[in-house]
Amino acid sequence: MSRQLEDEAAAKRLFNQRLFVIGSMRLIDSMNVTMIMPYGLELMSMLLNQDKGSAEVGTAFAWFIGLYSLCEIVFSPLWGMAADNIGRRPVLLIGIAGTAIAPILLGLGQSLPLVFAFRALGGFFCGNQAILRTYLGEIADKNNEARAFSILVLCFVVGMMAGPFLGGLAFPARWAPQVFEGTLFAQHPVLLPNLLFGASTAIVCIIGFLWLEETLPSKQVDHVDLESEDSDASGVTRCCYSMTVLQAILAFCGLAGAVEAQNTLVVLLWQYPHSQGGFGFSPQQVSVVQVSGGLGPIVCHLTFLQKLVRKLGFLKVLGLGFLINSCSYSLYPVYALFADPANYGLWRYVILGLAEFVGMSGTFLLFSSVFVFMNRASEGLNRATVNGWANSSRALSRAISPLVATQLLQTFSALPLGGYVPFYIITACLGIFFALAW
């Protein structure tokens, strides 16, 4: 009995160690996506030498966000196939190493083509998101999958909070001129957050190299169908995924696109001048509100998520998350009543911070459920390849959604409170996706 307890304790320590590495990598990937949010519009305005509220700057900002996802569309399936061929560990380490380098190069770029090129390079090393879910699905079981995947989503959401916090350090010569004026960081105003991010990513890469173990069985490494077809237990090759897998991918795709569109809308509205229907926030103020919102998923994970899953099941948790997310963003016309900085000052941050807190809690419930559905649907298949295609579909949705959100905002902004109509359209689209995937 003592030996058995020791083995169980050792297995638990190993699982937690792997979970720590996987969670750290997911945190880094999430930060990489969201770090540009506070400074992206300002950077596009500077490089184009136009006002932040101009249509050209808004479109360039949408492309700047979407370019990363466009690269994911192409390369995610290839990284998934590589992980099913050479193993999970080398693909994860290559991806995290490239993720450390690309943002630093972006921070040094001083022209629009260079900045876009280095953002695309970051998108090339995008395979980790799919492989991380694959890796976790192979080390988790039905007893700990709720905890494991909720931690993965939690790291994703914390990254969405930490990324904007880092991004808020851009243009340091403005908020700390006595320290940064006349330095390299004044010449390259977005280098500081990207350099700090690159250093953090390098540390995670080293930890991964030391602690991460391979989970792909050697027989799969020795022989994998390079055409990414999957075989069932009888050895019959199937060229198409089951309806369950396709429904899980569709739900994932719709959710990712809707959340990206929501994030694009709020960042634009927060930074548009009050005279143009916005809140007039600076990059630093944007990061403060986004950090406040990121606290919601942390509270949700630490308090009631696992109890909620045991009581309701993942499907009902998905529905609850949709309801909370939709209500939070549907109330933006009410939040707009407090947009005037002269009259409401600090109250603007309190109201928007609470709105993000609630909305991100709903998003956390949504992603936690969808990740588990994806893991269960891919059992018995080449998981990395399935997750690679899922990530590619998600990336397509995320690449399109900022452009759609920006276009909707420009189309309806001439109407009274028209800038908030896109929130309702996005919520309706997400509901349609879930209805089709049900």
Short mmCIF file of C-alpha atoms in Angstrom, two decimals:
data_model
loop_
_atom_site.label_atom_id
_atom_site.label_comp_id
_atom_site.label_asym_id
_atom_site.label_seq_id
_atom_site.Cartn_x
_atom_site.Cartn_y
_atom_site.Cartn_z
CA MET A 1 0.00 0.00 0.00
CA SER A 2 2.84 2.38 0.86
CA ARG A 3 4.47 1.65 -2.50
CA GLN A 4 1.23 2.36 -4.30
CA LEU A 5 0.79 5.68 -2.51
CA GLU A 6 4.34 6.66 -3.40
CA ASP A 7 3.73 5.81 -7.07
CA GLU A 8 0.51 7.82 -7.09
CA ALA A 9 2.27 10.79 -5.49
CA ALA A 10 5.10 10.57 -8.02
CA ALA A 11 2.62 10.40 -10.92
CA LYS A 12 0.76 13.42 -9.56
CA ARG A 13 4.01 15.41 -9.25
CA LEU A 14 4.95 14.51 -12.83
CA PHE A 15 1.51 15.52 -14.09
CA ASN A 16 1.66 18.84 -12.23
CA GLN A 17 5.16 19.49 -13.55
CA ARG A 18 4.04 18.90 -17.12
CA LEU A 19 0.92 20.97 -16.53
CA PHE A 20 3.09 23.85 -15.31
CA VAL A 21 5.17 23.77 -18.49
CA ILE A 22 2.13 23.50 -20.75
CA GLY A 23 0.38 26.29 -18.87
CA SER A 24 3.44 28.54 -19.14
CA MET A 25 3.63 27.98 -22.88
CA ARG A 26 -0.09 28.72 -23.25
CA LEU A 27 0.38 31.90 -21.24
CA ILE A 28 3.15 33.00 -23.60
CA ASP A 29 1.10 32.25 -26.71
CA SER A 30 -1.85 34.23 -25.39
CA MET A 31 0.35 37.18 -24.46
CA ASN A 32 1.85 37.14 -27.94
CA VAL A 33 -1.61 37.60 -29.46
CA THR A 34 -2.91 40.30 -27.10
CA MET A 35 0.22 42.31 -26.36
CA ILE A 36 -0.25 44.45 -29.48
CA MET A 37 -3.77 45.53 -28.49
CA PRO A 38 -2.88 48.60 -26.38
CA TYR A 39 -0.22 49.98 -28.72
CA GLY A 40 -1.26 48.62 -32.14
CA LEU A 41 -3.55 51.51 -33.08
CA GLU A 42 -0.99 54.07 -31.87
CA LEU A 43 1.77 52.30 -33.82
CA MET A 44 -0.27 52.25 -37.02
CA SER A 45 -1.09 55.94 -36.54
CA MET A 46 2.61 56.75 -36.12
CA LEU A 47 3.77 54.70 -39.10
CA LEU A 48 1.03 56.04 -41.38
CA ASN A 49 1.33 59.56 -39.95
CA GLN A 50 -2.45 59.85 -39.64
CA ASP A 51 -4.98 60.40 -36.87
CA LYS A 52 -5.99 57.35 -34.80
CA GLY A 53 -9.63 57.83 -35.71
CA SER A 54 -9.03 57.68 -39.48
CA ALA A 55 -10.39 54.80 -41.54
CA GLU A 56 -6.92 54.00 -42.92
CA VAL A 57 -5.44 53.57 -39.45
CA GLY A 58 -8.39 51.44 -38.32
CA THR A 59 -8.03 49.17 -41.35
CA ALA A 60 -4.26 48.87 -40.88
CA PHE A 61 -4.84 47.99 -37.22
CA ALA A 62 -7.29 45.25 -38.22
CA TRP A 63 -4.76 43.81 -40.69
CA PHE A 64 -2.02 44.05 -38.06
CA ILE A 65 -4.13 41.91 -35.72
CA GLY A 66 -5.40 39.55 -38.42
CA LEU A 67 -2.02 38.88 -40.07
CA TYR A 68 -0.92 36.60 -37.25
CA SER A 69 -4.06 34.51 -37.71
CA LEU A 70 -3.68 34.43 -41.49
CA CYS A 71 -0.32 32.74 -41.00
CA GLU A 72 -1.90 30.30 -38.55
CA ILE A 73 -4.38 29.25 -41.23
CA VAL A 74 -1.54 28.02 -43.42
CA PHE A 75 0.95 26.70 -40.89
CA SER A 76 -1.13 25.20 -38.05
CA PRO A 77 -2.01 22.00 -39.96
CA LEU A 78 1.63 21.60 -41.00
CA TRP A 79 2.82 21.91 -37.39
CA GLY A 80 0.15 19.40 -36.35
CA MET A 81 1.33 16.89 -38.96
CA ALA A 82 4.92 17.48 -37.87
CA ALA A 83 3.98 16.77 -34.25
CA ASP A 84 2.34 13.49 -35.31
CA ASN A 85 5.49 12.65 -37.28
CA ILE A 86 8.50 13.75 -35.21
CA GLY A 87 6.83 14.17 -31.81
CA ARG A 88 5.21 16.82 -29.64
CA ARG A 89 8.31 17.96 -27.75
CA PRO A 90 10.48 19.18 -30.66
CA VAL A 91 7.59 21.04 -32.28
CA LEU A 92 6.72 22.78 -29.01
CA LEU A 93 10.33 23.81 -28.41
CA ILE A 94 10.80 25.12 -31.96
CA GLY A 95 7.59 27.10 -31.68
CA ILE A 96 8.43 28.68 -28.35
CA ALA A 97 11.97 29.56 -29.50
CA GLY A 98 10.63 31.32 -32.59
CA THR A 99 8.05 33.10 -30.47
CA ALA A 100 10.89 34.57 -28.39
CA ILE A 101 12.65 36.05 -31.42
CA ALA A 102 9.90 37.42 -33.68
CA PRO A 103 8.45 40.07 -31.28
CA ILE A 104 11.89 41.54 -30.61
CA LEU A 105 12.39 42.00 -34.33
CA LEU A 106 8.95 43.62 -34.52
CA GLY A 107 9.94 46.01 -31.74
CA LEU A 108 12.96 47.08 -33.80
CA GLY A 109 10.95 47.62 -36.99
CA GLN A 110 10.41 51.22 -38.04
CA SER A 111 8.35 50.86 -41.20
CA LEU A 112 4.94 49.38 -41.90
CA PRO A 113 6.25 46.58 -44.19
CA LEU A 114 8.85 45.49 -41.61
CA VAL A 115 6.39 45.51 -38.74
CA PHE A 116 3.92 43.45 -40.77
CA ALA A 117 6.66 41.03 -41.87
CA PHE A 118 7.83 40.36 -38.31
CA ARG A 119 4.22 39.96 -37.14
CA ALA A 120 3.81 37.36 -39.88
CA LEU A 121 6.99 35.64 -38.68
CA GLY A 122 5.42 35.35 -35.24
CA GLY A 123 2.39 33.78 -36.92
CA PHE A 124 4.64 31.21 -38.58
CA PHE A 125 5.67 29.86 -35.15
CA CYS A 126 2.01 29.39 -34.25
CA GLY A 127 1.84 25.63 -33.91
CA ASN A 128 2.07 25.54 -30.13
CA GLN A 129 -1.59 26.33 -29.48
CA ALA A 130 -2.77 23.16 -31.24
CA ILE A 131 0.03 20.96 -29.92
CA LEU A 132 -0.47 22.13 -26.33
CA ARG A 133 -4.07 20.91 -26.38
CA THR A 134 -2.86 17.66 -27.93
CA TYR A 135 -0.17 17.18 -25.28
CA LEU A 136 -2.56 17.91 -22.43
CA GLY A 137 -5.16 15.55 -23.87
CA GLU A 138 -2.58 12.76 -23.82
CA ILE A 139 -1.57 13.22 -20.18
CA ALA A 140 -5.04 13.98 -18.73
CA ASP A 141 -7.85 11.53 -18.03
CA LYS A 142 -11.55 11.84 -17.19
CA ASN A 143 -10.69 12.38 -13.51
CA ASN A 144 -8.56 15.47 -14.04
CA GLU A 145 -9.50 16.81 -17.50
CA ALA A 146 -11.83 19.48 -16.09
CA ARG A 147 -9.03 20.83 -13.91
CA ALA A 148 -6.36 20.41 -16.60
CA PHE A 149 -8.22 22.14 -19.42
CA SER A 150 -9.59 24.86 -17.15
CA ILE A 151 -5.99 25.65 -16.15
CA LEU A 152 -5.06 25.77 -19.84
CA VAL A 153 -7.89 28.22 -20.46
CA LEU A 154 -6.98 30.13 -17.30
CA CYS A 155 -3.42 30.57 -18.59
CA PHE A 156 -4.89 31.72 -21.89
CA VAL A 157 -7.03 34.33 -20.11
CA VAL A 158 -4.22 35.42 -17.78
CA GLY A 159 -2.14 35.88 -20.92
CA MET A 160 -4.90 38.06 -22.31
CA MET A 161 -4.47 40.15 -19.16
CA ALA A 162 -0.67 40.08 -18.96
CA GLY A 163 -0.25 40.78 -22.69
CA PRO A 164 -2.04 44.15 -22.59
CA PHE A 165 -0.20 44.97 -19.37
CA LEU A 166 3.11 44.50 -21.19
CA GLY A 167 1.77 46.28 -24.26
CA GLY A 168 0.89 49.24 -22.08
CA LEU A 169 4.63 49.77 -21.54
CA ALA A 170 4.99 50.88 -25.17
CA PHE A 171 6.04 54.45 -25.92
CA PRO A 172 8.00 54.66 -22.64
CA ALA A 173 9.48 58.06 -23.47
CA ARG A 174 5.98 59.48 -23.01
CA TRP A 175 5.21 58.06 -19.58
CA ALA A 176 8.77 58.07 -18.19
CA PRO A 177 10.74 60.66 -20.18
CA GLN A 178 13.32 61.11 -17.44
CA VAL A 179 14.33 57.45 -17.86
CA PHE A 180 13.82 56.66 -21.53
CA GLU A 181 14.21 59.96 -23.38
CA GLY A 182 17.16 59.75 -25.81
CA THR A 183 17.55 55.98 -25.41
CA LEU A 184 17.01 53.08 -27.81
CA PHE A 185 13.48 52.72 -26.42
CA ALA A 186 12.60 56.26 -27.51
CA GLN A 187 13.80 55.50 -31.06
CA HIS A 188 11.89 52.19 -31.07
CA PRO A 189 8.77 52.99 -29.00
CA VAL A 190 7.35 49.44 -28.92
CA LEU A 191 10.64 47.65 -28.26
CA LEU A 192 10.40 47.65 -24.44
CA PRO A 193 7.32 45.40 -24.11
CA ASN A 194 8.51 43.12 -26.91
CA LEU A 195 11.97 42.78 -25.39
CA LEU A 196 10.54 41.89 -21.97
CA PHE A 197 8.23 39.40 -23.65
CA GLY A 198 11.10 37.83 -25.59
CA ALA A 199 13.16 37.40 -22.42
CA SER A 200 10.23 35.78 -20.59
CA THR A 201 9.60 33.45 -23.52
CA ALA A 202 13.27 32.40 -23.58
CA ILE A 203 13.00 31.38 -19.90
CA VAL A 204 9.89 29.28 -20.64
CA CYS A 205 11.75 27.69 -23.56
CA ILE A 206 14.59 26.63 -21.24
CA ILE A 207 12.13 25.22 -18.69
CA GLY A 208 10.39 23.31 -21.45
CA PHE A 209 13.68 21.89 -22.70
CA LEU A 210 14.51 20.63 -19.20
CA TRP A 211 11.10 19.35 -18.07
CA LEU A 212 9.02 18.52 -21.12
CA GLU A 213 8.84 14.83 -22.06
CA GLU A 214 7.58 13.23 -25.25
CA THR A 215 4.03 11.85 -25.15
CA LEU A 216 3.71 10.48 -28.68
CA PRO A 217 4.17 6.68 -28.61
CA SER A 218 7.32 5.54 -30.44
CA LYS A 219 5.31 3.41 -32.85
CA GLN A 220 3.49 6.54 -34.00
CA VAL A 221 6.75 8.41 -34.39
CA ASP A 222 8.14 5.61 -36.51
CA HIS A 223 5.15 5.50 -38.84
CA VAL A 224 2.58 8.23 -39.38
CA ASP A 225 0.28 8.73 -42.34
CA LEU A 226 1.68 11.90 -43.85
CA GLU A 227 -1.58 12.64 -45.66
CA SER A 228 -3.15 13.23 -42.22
CA GLU A 229 -5.83 10.59 -42.68
CA ASP A 230 -6.98 8.81 -39.52
CA SER A 231 -7.59 5.14 -38.97
CA ASP A 232 -10.08 3.47 -36.68
CA ALA A 233 -9.39 0.50 -34.44
CA SER A 234 -10.00 -2.00 -37.26
CA GLY A 235 -7.30 -0.40 -39.38
CA VAL A 236 -9.73 1.04 -41.93
CA THR A 237 -8.51 4.43 -43.10
CA ARG A 238 -11.00 7.27 -43.00
CA CYS A 239 -10.44 10.35 -45.13
CA CYS A 240 -13.01 12.46 -43.31
CA TYR A 241 -13.55 13.30 -39.66
CA SER A 242 -16.75 12.33 -37.88
CA MET A 243 -19.61 14.78 -37.40
CA THR A 244 -18.69 15.07 -33.70
CA VAL A 245 -15.18 16.28 -34.57
CA LEU A 246 -16.50 18.71 -37.19
CA GLN A 247 -19.07 20.11 -34.73
CA ALA A 248 -16.37 20.65 -32.09
CA ILE A 249 -14.16 22.44 -34.66
CA LEU A 250 -17.11 24.59 -35.76
CA ALA A 251 -17.87 25.64 -32.17
CA PHE A 252 -14.18 26.42 -31.57
CA CYS A 253 -13.98 28.40 -34.79
CA GLY A 254 -17.08 30.48 -34.05
CA LEU A 255 -16.08 31.17 -30.46
CA ALA A 256 -12.55 32.30 -31.33
CA GLY A 257 -13.78 34.62 -34.07
CA ALA A 258 -16.46 36.19 -31.90
CA VAL A 259 -14.07 36.82 -29.00
CA GLU A 260 -11.48 38.35 -31.35
CA ALA A 261 -14.14 40.61 -32.85
CA GLN A 262 -15.29 41.67 -29.39
CA ASN A 263 -11.72 42.46 -28.36
CA THR A 264 -11.14 44.48 -31.53
CA LEU A 265 -14.32 46.49 -31.00
CA VAL A 266 -13.64 47.35 -27.38
CA VAL A 267 -10.02 48.36 -28.03
CA LEU A 268 -11.10 50.65 -30.89
CA LEU A 269 -13.98 52.18 -28.93
CA TRP A 270 -11.84 52.70 -25.86
CA GLN A 271 -9.22 54.60 -27.86
CA TYR A 272 -11.46 56.60 -30.20
CA PRO A 273 -11.84 60.23 -29.04
CA HIS A 274 -14.99 61.01 -27.08
CA SER A 275 -16.08 63.32 -29.92
CA GLN A 276 -16.18 60.25 -32.21
CA GLY A 277 -18.21 58.11 -29.81
CA GLY A 278 -15.26 56.56 -27.95
CA PHE A 279 -13.75 56.81 -24.48
CA GLY A 280 -10.46 58.53 -25.39
CA PHE A 281 -8.17 56.09 -23.56
CA SER A 282 -4.40 55.97 -23.96
CA PRO A 283 -2.56 52.63 -24.45
CA GLN A 284 -1.77 52.56 -20.73
CA GLN A 285 -5.41 53.14 -19.80
CA VAL A 286 -6.51 50.36 -22.17
CA SER A 287 -4.13 47.95 -20.45
CA VAL A 288 -5.55 48.87 -17.01
CA VAL A 289 -9.10 47.99 -18.08
CA GLN A 290 -8.01 44.76 -19.76
CA VAL A 291 -6.07 43.70 -16.68
CA SER A 292 -9.18 44.30 -14.57
CA GLY A 293 -11.17 42.08 -16.92
CA GLY A 294 -8.62 39.29 -16.67
CA LEU A 295 -9.31 38.93 -12.96
CA GLY A 296 -12.76 37.46 -13.72
CA PRO A 297 -11.54 34.09 -15.06
CA ILE A 298 -9.05 33.79 -12.19
CA VAL A 299 -11.84 34.18 -9.64
CA CYS A 300 -14.03 31.82 -11.66
CA HIS A 301 -11.35 29.10 -11.77
CA LEU A 302 -10.38 29.38 -8.11
CA THR A 303 -13.92 29.38 -6.75
CA PHE A 304 -16.73 27.56 -8.55
CA LEU A 305 -15.78 26.24 -12.01
CA GLN A 306 -15.16 22.60 -11.10
CA LYS A 307 -18.24 22.50 -8.84
CA LEU A 308 -20.27 24.00 -11.66
CA VAL A 309 -19.03 21.37 -14.12
CA ARG A 310 -19.85 18.51 -11.73
CA LYS A 311 -23.34 19.85 -11.12
CA LEU A 312 -24.33 21.01 -14.62
CA GLY A 313 -22.00 19.29 -17.08
CA PHE A 314 -19.94 20.98 -19.77
CA LEU A 315 -22.82 21.55 -22.19
CA LYS A 316 -24.83 23.62 -19.72
CA VAL A 317 -21.67 25.44 -18.64
CA LEU A 318 -21.20 26.35 -22.30
CA GLY A 319 -24.72 27.80 -22.40
CA LEU A 320 -24.15 29.73 -19.17
CA GLY A 321 -20.91 31.18 -20.53
CA PHE A 322 -22.69 32.31 -23.70
CA LEU A 323 -25.39 34.03 -21.64
CA ILE A 324 -22.89 35.88 -19.42
CA ASN A 325 -20.68 36.93 -22.34
CA SER A 326 -23.63 38.15 -24.41
CA CYS A 327 -25.16 40.18 -21.58
CA SER A 328 -21.87 41.89 -20.76
CA TYR A 329 -21.17 43.15 -24.29
CA SER A 330 -24.82 43.90 -25.11
CA LEU A 331 -24.82 46.58 -22.40
CA TYR A 332 -22.22 48.80 -24.12
CA PRO A 333 -24.80 51.48 -25.00
CA VAL A 334 -25.32 51.84 -21.24
CA TYR A 335 -21.58 52.06 -20.61
CA ALA A 336 -21.42 54.78 -23.29
CA LEU A 337 -23.48 57.06 -21.04
CA PHE A 338 -20.40 57.32 -18.82
CA ALA A 339 -17.85 57.95 -21.62
CA ASP A 340 -17.36 61.67 -20.98
CA PRO A 341 -14.04 62.03 -19.09
CA ALA A 342 -14.94 65.50 -17.79
CA ASN A 343 -18.06 64.27 -16.00
CA TYR A 344 -17.23 60.71 -15.00
CA GLY A 345 -13.42 60.43 -14.84
CA LEU A 346 -12.53 57.41 -12.71
CA TRP A 347 -16.03 55.92 -12.97
CA ARG A 348 -15.34 55.09 -16.62
CA TYR A 349 -12.59 52.66 -15.58
CA VAL A 350 -14.72 51.12 -12.83
CA ILE A 351 -17.69 50.48 -15.13
CA LEU A 352 -15.66 49.15 -18.05
CA GLY A 353 -13.44 47.11 -15.70
CA LEU A 354 -16.51 45.42 -14.19
CA ALA A 355 -17.94 44.83 -17.66
CA GLU A 356 -14.71 43.15 -18.79
CA PHE A 357 -14.60 41.16 -15.53
CA VAL A 358 -18.04 39.69 -16.23
CA GLY A 359 -17.54 39.29 -19.97
CA MET A 360 -14.18 37.52 -19.60
CA SER A 361 -15.70 35.19 -16.99
CA GLY A 362 -18.26 34.14 -19.59
CA THR A 363 -15.51 33.72 -22.18
CA PHE A 364 -13.59 31.53 -19.74
CA LEU A 365 -16.57 29.21 -19.29
CA LEU A 366 -17.01 29.01 -23.06
CA PHE A 367 -13.43 28.09 -23.85
CA SER A 368 -13.17 25.63 -20.93
CA SER A 369 -16.13 23.71 -22.32
CA VAL A 370 -15.10 23.82 -25.97
CA PHE A 371 -11.55 22.62 -25.19
CA VAL A 372 -12.92 19.55 -23.40
CA PHE A 373 -15.30 18.84 -26.30
CA MET A 374 -12.35 19.06 -28.71
CA ASN A 375 -10.27 16.69 -26.59
CA ARG A 376 -13.04 14.10 -26.31
CA ALA A 377 -13.93 14.30 -30.00
CA SER A 378 -10.33 13.62 -31.07
CA GLU A 379 -9.86 10.47 -28.99
CA GLY A 380 -8.48 7.62 -31.10
CA LEU A 381 -7.36 9.98 -33.89
CA ASN A 382 -4.07 11.69 -34.71
CA ARG A 383 -4.75 14.38 -32.14
CA ALA A 384 -2.08 16.83 -33.21
CA THR A 385 -3.35 16.78 -36.79
CA VAL A 386 -6.96 17.23 -35.65
CA ASN A 387 -5.94 20.10 -33.38
CA GLY A 388 -3.83 21.55 -36.19
CA TRP A 389 -6.84 21.71 -38.50
CA ALA A 390 -8.96 23.07 -35.65
CA ASN A 391 -6.35 25.76 -35.01
CA SER A 392 -6.26 26.61 -38.71
CA SER A 393 -10.06 27.00 -38.78
CA ARG A 394 -9.92 29.09 -35.61
CA ALA A 395 -7.21 31.23 -37.17
CA LEU A 396 -9.31 31.81 -40.28
CA SER A 397 -12.13 33.01 -38.06
CA ARG A 398 -9.78 35.22 -36.04
CA ALA A 399 -8.17 36.65 -39.16
CA ILE A 400 -11.50 37.66 -40.67
CA SER A 401 -13.22 38.87 -37.51
CA PRO A 402 -11.10 42.01 -36.82
CA LEU A 403 -11.68 43.18 -40.40
CA VAL A 404 -15.41 42.46 -40.13
CA ALA A 405 -15.62 44.16 -36.74
CA THR A 406 -13.79 47.24 -38.04
CA GLN A 407 -16.00 47.42 -41.13
CA LEU A 408 -19.16 47.07 -39.05
CA LEU A 409 -17.96 49.81 -36.71
CA GLN A 410 -17.28 52.16 -39.63
CA THR A 411 -20.62 51.31 -41.26
CA PHE A 412 -22.81 51.95 -38.22
CA SER A 413 -20.79 54.71 -36.50
CA ALA A 414 -22.76 57.45 -38.29
CA LEU A 415 -25.94 56.37 -36.49
CA PRO A 416 -26.74 57.42 -32.89
CA LEU A 417 -25.03 54.83 -30.70
CA GLY A 418 -24.39 52.94 -33.96
CA GLY A 419 -20.89 52.01 -32.85
CA TYR A 420 -22.43 49.47 -30.48
CA VAL A 421 -24.59 47.69 -33.08
CA PRO A 422 -21.68 45.37 -34.06
CA PHE A 423 -21.78 43.79 -30.57
CA TYR A 424 -25.31 42.52 -31.24
CA ILE A 425 -24.38 41.23 -34.69
CA ILE A 426 -21.38 39.34 -33.28
CA THR A 427 -23.48 37.82 -30.48
CA ALA A 428 -26.05 36.65 -33.03
CA CYS A 429 -23.32 35.08 -35.18
CA LEU A 430 -21.88 33.24 -32.17
CA GLY A 431 -25.33 31.92 -31.32
CA ILE A 432 -25.73 30.62 -34.89
CA PHE A 433 -22.36 28.84 -34.69
CA PHE A 434 -23.32 27.12 -31.44
CA ALA A 435 -26.74 26.17 -32.83
CA LEU A 436 -25.10 24.51 -35.85
CA ALA A 437 -22.59 22.73 -33.62
CA TRP A 438 -25.14 21.57 -31.06
#
